[in-house]
PDB file of C-alpha atoms in Angstrom:
ATOM      1  CA  MET A1109     -17.953  53.947 -16.252  1.00  0.00           C
ATOM      2  CA  LYS A1110     -16.544  54.502 -12.748  1.00  0.00           C
ATOM      3  CA  PHE A1111     -19.177  57.143 -12.041  1.00  0.00           C
ATOM      4  CA  PHE A1112     -21.966  54.771 -13.128  1.00  0.00           C
ATOM      5  CA  LEU A1113     -20.660  52.027 -10.833  1.00  0.00           C
ATOM      6  CA  ILE A1114     -20.257  54.409  -7.894  1.00  0.00           C
ATOM      7  CA  ALA A1115     -23.740  55.876  -8.428  1.00  0.00           C
ATOM      8  CA  THR A1116     -25.286  52.403  -8.662  1.00  0.00           C
ATOM      9  CA  LEU A1117     -23.516  51.251  -5.500  1.00  0.00           C
ATOM     10  CA  MET A1118     -24.598  54.374  -3.609  1.00  0.00           C
ATOM     11  CA  LEU A1119     -28.226  53.909  -4.639  1.00  0.00           C
ATOM     12  CA  THR A1120     -28.053  50.228  -3.759  1.00  0.00           C
ATOM     13  CA  PHE A1121     -26.924  51.035  -0.216  1.00  0.00           C
ATOM     14  CA  ILE A1122     -29.148  54.097   0.298  1.00  0.00           C
ATOM     15  CA  SER A1123     -32.410  52.649  -1.061  1.00  0.00           C
ATOM     16  CA  PRO A1124     -32.937  50.043   1.696  1.00  0.00           C
ATOM     17  CA  VAL A1125     -32.818  52.885   4.239  1.00  0.00           C
ATOM     18  CA  LEU A1126     -35.469  54.768   2.267  1.00  0.00           C
ATOM     19  CA  ILE A1127     -37.567  51.635   1.804  1.00  0.00           C
ATOM     20  CA  PHE A1128     -37.647  50.584   5.499  1.00  0.00           C
ATOM     21  CA  SER A1129     -40.922  51.264   7.269  1.00  0.00           C
ATOM     22  CA  GLN A1130     -42.727  50.067  10.375  1.00  0.00           C
ATOM     23  CA  SER A1131     -46.021  48.237  10.404  1.00  0.00           C
ATOM     24  CA  PRO A1132     -48.895  50.585  11.263  1.00  0.00           C
ATOM     25  CA  ALA A1133     -49.895  50.803  14.919  1.00  0.00           C
ATOM     26  CA  TRP A1134     -53.177  51.736  16.575  1.00  0.00           C
ATOM     27  CA  THR A1135     -54.174  54.095  19.354  1.00  0.00           C
ATOM     28  CA  VAL A1136     -56.872  52.541  21.530  1.00  0.00           C
ATOM     29  CA  VAL A1137     -59.247  54.611  23.669  1.00  0.00           C
ATOM     30  CA  THR A1138     -61.228  52.705  26.304  1.00  0.00           C
ATOM     31  CA  ARG A1139     -64.639  53.556  27.769  1.00  0.00           C
ATOM     32  CA  SER A1140     -62.842  54.848  30.876  1.00  0.00           C
ATOM     33  CA  LEU A1141     -60.884  57.151  28.498  1.00  0.00           C
ATOM     34  CA  ASP A1142     -57.570  55.400  29.101  1.00  0.00           C
ATOM     35  CA  THR A1143     -55.355  55.515  26.027  1.00  0.00           C
ATOM     36  CA  LEU A1144     -53.001  52.846  24.718  1.00  0.00           C
ATOM     37  CA  ARG A1145     -50.615  54.182  22.094  1.00  0.00           C
ATOM     38  CA  GLU A1146     -48.719  52.336  19.390  1.00  0.00           C
ATOM     39  CA  VAL A1147     -50.340  48.946  19.826  1.00  0.00           C
ATOM     40  CA  THR A1148     -51.011  46.146  17.375  1.00  0.00           C
ATOM     41  CA  ILE A1149     -53.822  43.636  17.602  1.00  0.00           C
ATOM     42  CA  SER A1150     -52.096  40.459  18.716  1.00  0.00           C
ATOM     43  CA  SER A1151     -55.122  38.150  18.976  1.00  0.00           C
ATOM     44  CA  LEU A1152     -58.824  37.986  19.598  1.00  0.00           C
ATOM     45  CA  GLN A1153     -60.151  35.373  22.027  1.00  0.00           C
ATOM     46  CA  ARG A1154     -63.938  35.197  22.432  1.00  0.00           C
ATOM     47  CA  ASP A1155     -64.816  38.605  23.896  1.00  0.00           C
ATOM     48  CA  THR A1156     -61.247  39.630  24.781  1.00  0.00           C
ATOM     49  CA  VAL A1157     -58.824  41.461  22.522  1.00  0.00           C
ATOM     50  CA  VAL A1158     -55.074  41.176  23.122  1.00  0.00           C
ATOM     51  CA  PHE A1159     -52.873  44.112  22.148  1.00  0.00           C
ATOM     52  CA  GLN A1160     -49.095  44.046  21.770  1.00  0.00           C
ATOM     53  CA  THR A1161     -47.493  47.205  23.152  1.00  0.00           C
ATOM     54  CA  GLN A1162     -43.884  48.303  23.353  1.00  0.00           C
ATOM     55  CA  ASN A1163     -43.876  47.218  27.003  1.00  0.00           C
ATOM     56  CA  GLY A1164     -45.660  43.884  26.641  1.00  0.00           C
ATOM     57  CA  ILE A1165     -49.151  42.510  26.216  1.00  0.00           C
ATOM     58  CA  VAL A1166     -52.442  44.102  27.311  1.00  0.00           C
ATOM     59  CA  SER A1167     -55.741  42.181  27.347  1.00  0.00           C
ATOM     60  CA  LEU A1168     -59.024  44.075  27.343  1.00  0.00           C
ATOM     61  CA  PRO A1169     -62.655  43.039  27.153  1.00  0.00           C
ATOM     62  CA  VAL A1170     -63.939  43.970  23.687  1.00  0.00           C
ATOM     63  CA  ASP A1171     -66.792  45.936  25.288  1.00  0.00           C
ATOM     64  CA  SER A1172     -64.296  48.235  27.036  1.00  0.00           C
ATOM     65  CA  VAL A1173     -62.883  49.505  23.722  1.00  0.00           C
ATOM     66  CA  LYS A1174     -64.444  52.841  22.796  1.00  0.00           C
ATOM     67  CA  SER A1175     -62.472  53.638  19.634  1.00  0.00           C
ATOM     68  CA  LEU A1176     -59.451  52.776  17.525  1.00  0.00           C
ATOM     69  CA  HIS A1177     -57.385  55.334  15.606  1.00  0.00           C
ATOM     70  CA  GLN A1178     -54.586  54.802  13.144  1.00  0.00           C
ATOM     71  CA  TYR A1179     -52.503  57.400  11.347  1.00  0.00           C
ATOM     72  CA  ILE A1180     -50.240  56.191   8.564  1.00  0.00           C
ATOM     73  CA  GLU A1181     -47.726  58.645   7.180  1.00  0.00           C
ATOM     74  CA  SER A1182     -47.346  58.819   3.446  1.00  0.00           C
ATOM     75  CA  SER A1183     -44.724  56.531   1.964  1.00  0.00           C
ATOM     76  CA  PHE A1184     -43.251  59.298  -0.197  1.00  0.00           C
ATOM     77  CA  TRP A1185     -39.595  58.509   0.554  1.00  0.00           C
ATOM     78  CA  LYS A1186     -40.092  54.761   0.605  1.00  0.00           C
ATOM     79  CA  ARG A1187     -41.614  54.704  -2.863  1.00  0.00           C
ATOM     80  CA  ALA A1188     -39.325  57.418  -4.209  1.00  0.00           C
ATOM     81  CA  GLY A1189     -36.311  55.347  -3.096  1.00  0.00           C
ATOM     82  CA  THR A1190     -37.713  52.186  -4.640  1.00  0.00           C
ATOM     83  CA  GLY A1191     -38.510  54.021  -7.879  1.00  0.00           C
ATOM     84  CA  THR A1192     -35.027  55.514  -8.001  1.00  0.00           C
ATOM     85  CA  LEU A1193     -33.370  52.147  -7.521  1.00  0.00           C
ATOM     86  CA  VAL A1194     -35.526  50.357 -10.088  1.00  0.00           C
ATOM     87  CA  GLY A1195     -35.246  53.254 -12.553  1.00  0.00           C
ATOM     88  CA  THR A1196     -31.456  53.408 -12.234  1.00  0.00           C
ATOM     89  CA  VAL A1197     -30.988  49.714 -12.896  1.00  0.00           C
ATOM     90  CA  ALA A1198     -33.559  49.572 -15.713  1.00  0.00           C
ATOM     91  CA  GLY A1199     -32.240  52.756 -17.326  1.00  0.00           C
ATOM     92  CA  GLY A1200     -28.653  51.512 -17.171  1.00  0.00           C
ATOM     93  CA  VAL A1201     -29.575  48.184 -18.751  1.00  0.00           C
ATOM     94  CA  ILE A1202     -31.601  49.896 -21.487  1.00  0.00           C
ATOM     95  CA  GLY A1203     -28.747  52.346 -22.065  1.00  0.00           C
ATOM     96  CA  ILE A1204     -26.222  49.553 -22.567  1.00  0.00           C
ATOM     97  CA  ALA A1205     -28.600  47.508 -24.728  1.00  0.00           C
ATOM     98  CA  SER A1206     -29.372  50.464 -27.001  1.00  0.00           C
ATOM     99  CA  TYR A1207     -25.732  51.391 -27.641  1.00  0.00           C
ATOM    100  CA  THR A1208     -24.607  51.588 -31.267  1.00  0.00           C
ATOM    101  CA  LYS A1209     -21.483  53.217 -32.660  1.00  0.00           C
ATOM    102  CA  PRO A1210     -22.308  56.667 -33.998  1.00  0.00           C
ATOM    103  CA  ARG A1211     -21.999  57.403 -37.699  1.00  0.00           C
ATOM    104  CA  GLY A1212     -20.498  60.521 -39.115  1.00  0.00           C
ATOM    105  CA  GLY A1213     -18.520  63.025 -37.102  1.00  0.00           C
ATOM    106  CA  PHE A1214     -20.125  62.362 -33.704  1.00  0.00           C
ATOM    107  CA  ILE A1215     -17.978  61.533 -30.672  1.00  0.00           C
ATOM    108  CA  ASP A1216     -18.250  57.940 -29.470  1.00  0.00           C
ATOM    109  CA  ILE A1217     -18.774  57.964 -25.709  1.00  0.00           C
ATOM    110  CA  GLY A1218     -19.025  54.178 -25.623  1.00  0.00           C
ATOM    111  CA  PRO A1219     -21.471  51.881 -23.878  1.00  0.00           C
ATOM    112  CA  ALA A1220     -20.596  53.336 -20.457  1.00  0.00           C
ATOM    113  CA  GLY A1221     -21.856  56.745 -21.532  1.00  0.00           C
ATOM    114  CA  HIS A1222     -25.113  55.247 -22.755  1.00  0.00           C
ATOM    115  CA  ALA A1223     -25.464  53.253 -19.536  1.00  0.00           C
ATOM    116  CA  LEU A1224     -24.842  56.370 -17.464  1.00  0.00           C
ATOM    117  CA  GLY A1225     -27.332  58.423 -19.472  1.00  0.00           C
ATOM    118  CA  GLY A1226     -29.952  55.686 -19.207  1.00  0.00           C
ATOM    119  CA  ALA A1227     -29.326  55.303 -15.477  1.00  0.00           C
ATOM    120  CA  VAL A1228     -29.700  59.040 -14.844  1.00  0.00           C
ATOM    121  CA  LEU A1229     -32.906  59.301 -16.893  1.00  0.00           C
ATOM    122  CA  GLY A1230     -34.263  56.098 -15.323  1.00  0.00           C
ATOM    123  CA  ALA A1231     -33.441  57.298 -11.805  1.00  0.00           C
ATOM    124  CA  ALA A1232     -35.197  60.625 -12.369  1.00  0.00           C
ATOM    125  CA  THR A1233     -38.248  58.962 -13.888  1.00  0.00           C
ATOM    126  CA  GLY A1234     -38.374  56.289 -11.166  1.00  0.00           C
ATOM    127  CA  PHE A1235     -38.052  58.905  -8.445  1.00  0.00           C
ATOM    128  CA  LEU A1236     -40.921  60.962  -9.865  1.00  0.00           C
ATOM    129  CA  VAL A1237     -43.264  58.009 -10.370  1.00  0.00           C
ATOM    130  CA  GLY A1238     -42.468  56.582  -6.920  1.00  0.00           C
ATOM    131  CA  ALA A1239     -42.739  59.941  -5.174  1.00  0.00           C
ATOM    132  CA  ILE A1240     -46.083  60.769  -6.760  1.00  0.00           C
ATOM    133  CA  SER A1241     -47.586  57.393  -5.840  1.00  0.00           C
ATOM    134  CA  GLY A1242     -46.105  57.618  -2.323  1.00  0.00           C
ATOM    135  CA  ALA A1243     -47.443  61.116  -1.754  1.00  0.00           C
ATOM    136  CA  PHE A1244     -51.010  59.873  -2.179  1.00  0.00           C
ATOM    137  CA  SER A1245     -50.592  56.972   0.252  1.00  0.00           C
ATOM    138  CA  GLY A1246     -51.233  57.117   3.984  1.00  0.00           C
ATOM    139  CA  GLY A1247     -54.037  58.767   5.860  1.00  0.00           C
ATOM    140  CA  GLU A1248     -56.103  58.347   8.983  1.00  0.00           C
ATOM    141  CA  THR A1249     -58.480  55.528   9.907  1.00  0.00           C
ATOM    142  CA  SER A1250     -60.838  55.596  12.873  1.00  0.00           C
ATOM    143  CA  TYR A1251     -63.393  53.169  14.260  1.00  0.00           C
ATOM    144  CA  ASP A1252     -65.937  54.396  16.788  1.00  0.00           C
ATOM    145  CA  PHE A1253     -67.350  51.480  18.802  1.00  0.00           C
ATOM    146  CA  THR A1254     -69.707  53.595  20.919  1.00  0.00           C
ATOM    147  CA  ASP A1255     -72.942  52.482  19.233  1.00  0.00           C
ATOM    148  CA  LYS A1256     -71.776  49.021  18.126  1.00  0.00           C
ATOM    149  CA  SER A1257     -72.953  45.713  19.545  1.00  0.00           C
ATOM    150  CA  LEU A1258     -70.445  43.204  20.915  1.00  0.00           C
ATOM    151  CA  GLU A1259     -70.775  41.090  17.749  1.00  0.00           C
ATOM    152  CA  GLU A1260     -70.115  44.103  15.496  1.00  0.00           C
ATOM    153  CA  LYS A1261     -67.035  45.048  17.533  1.00  0.00           C
ATOM    154  CA  ILE A1262     -65.673  41.503  17.347  1.00  0.00           C
ATOM    155  CA  LYS A1263     -66.271  41.399  13.592  1.00  0.00           C
ATOM    156  CA  ILE A1264     -64.387  44.680  13.042  1.00  0.00           C
ATOM    157  CA  LEU A1265     -61.509  43.614  15.297  1.00  0.00           C
ATOM    158  CA  ARG A1266     -61.223  40.264  13.479  1.00  0.00           C
ATOM    159  CA  GLU A1267     -60.998  42.061  10.129  1.00  0.00           C
ATOM    160  CA  LEU A1268     -58.347  44.452  11.430  1.00  0.00           C
ATOM    161  CA  HIS A1269     -56.357  41.578  12.916  1.00  0.00           C
ATOM    162  CA  ARG A1270     -56.580  39.668   9.632  1.00  0.00           C
ATOM    163  CA  GLU A1271     -55.336  42.727   7.692  1.00  0.00           C
ATOM    164  CA  TYR A1272     -52.415  43.065  10.104  1.00  0.00           C
ATOM    165  CA  LEU A1273     -51.429  39.410   9.581  1.00  0.00           C
ATOM    166  CA  ILE A1274     -51.422  39.894   5.793  1.00  0.00           C
ATOM    167  CA  GLN A1275     -49.102  42.907   5.992  1.00  0.00           C
TER     168      GLN A1275
END
């Protein structure tokens, strides 16, 4: 029983570290080939886009933006950690709920043994499911504004800003 409690506490404190992630940032390339790295779209005002950088705010005319690039790493560890935590708790609860005294000459390990077994199986299953789904997440997104009209650029930037607000 002590091992189950210690394992649950460890996973409870480790999982938030695995789950933490930053919101995706963009790399902006202007027509003059200047590059702004790790920016988010703060707002869009008429034909001006406002980017939030690590050092402050940068406003650019929409027509000066040549391209936007975003690379999102896979969330393998984030989802594996979440799956492990959920699987451990669910497996432990199922293990305790399914406990019955054994009949015959079998050794009774008690409800703690069932909880521990369920937690271990649940953690392994949760880790695998989370890791597999996390491995297929992420990727690269690029928008080339070279041949786009001002209205098309504004429409794309509005959509990207809206997506950022939802996240």
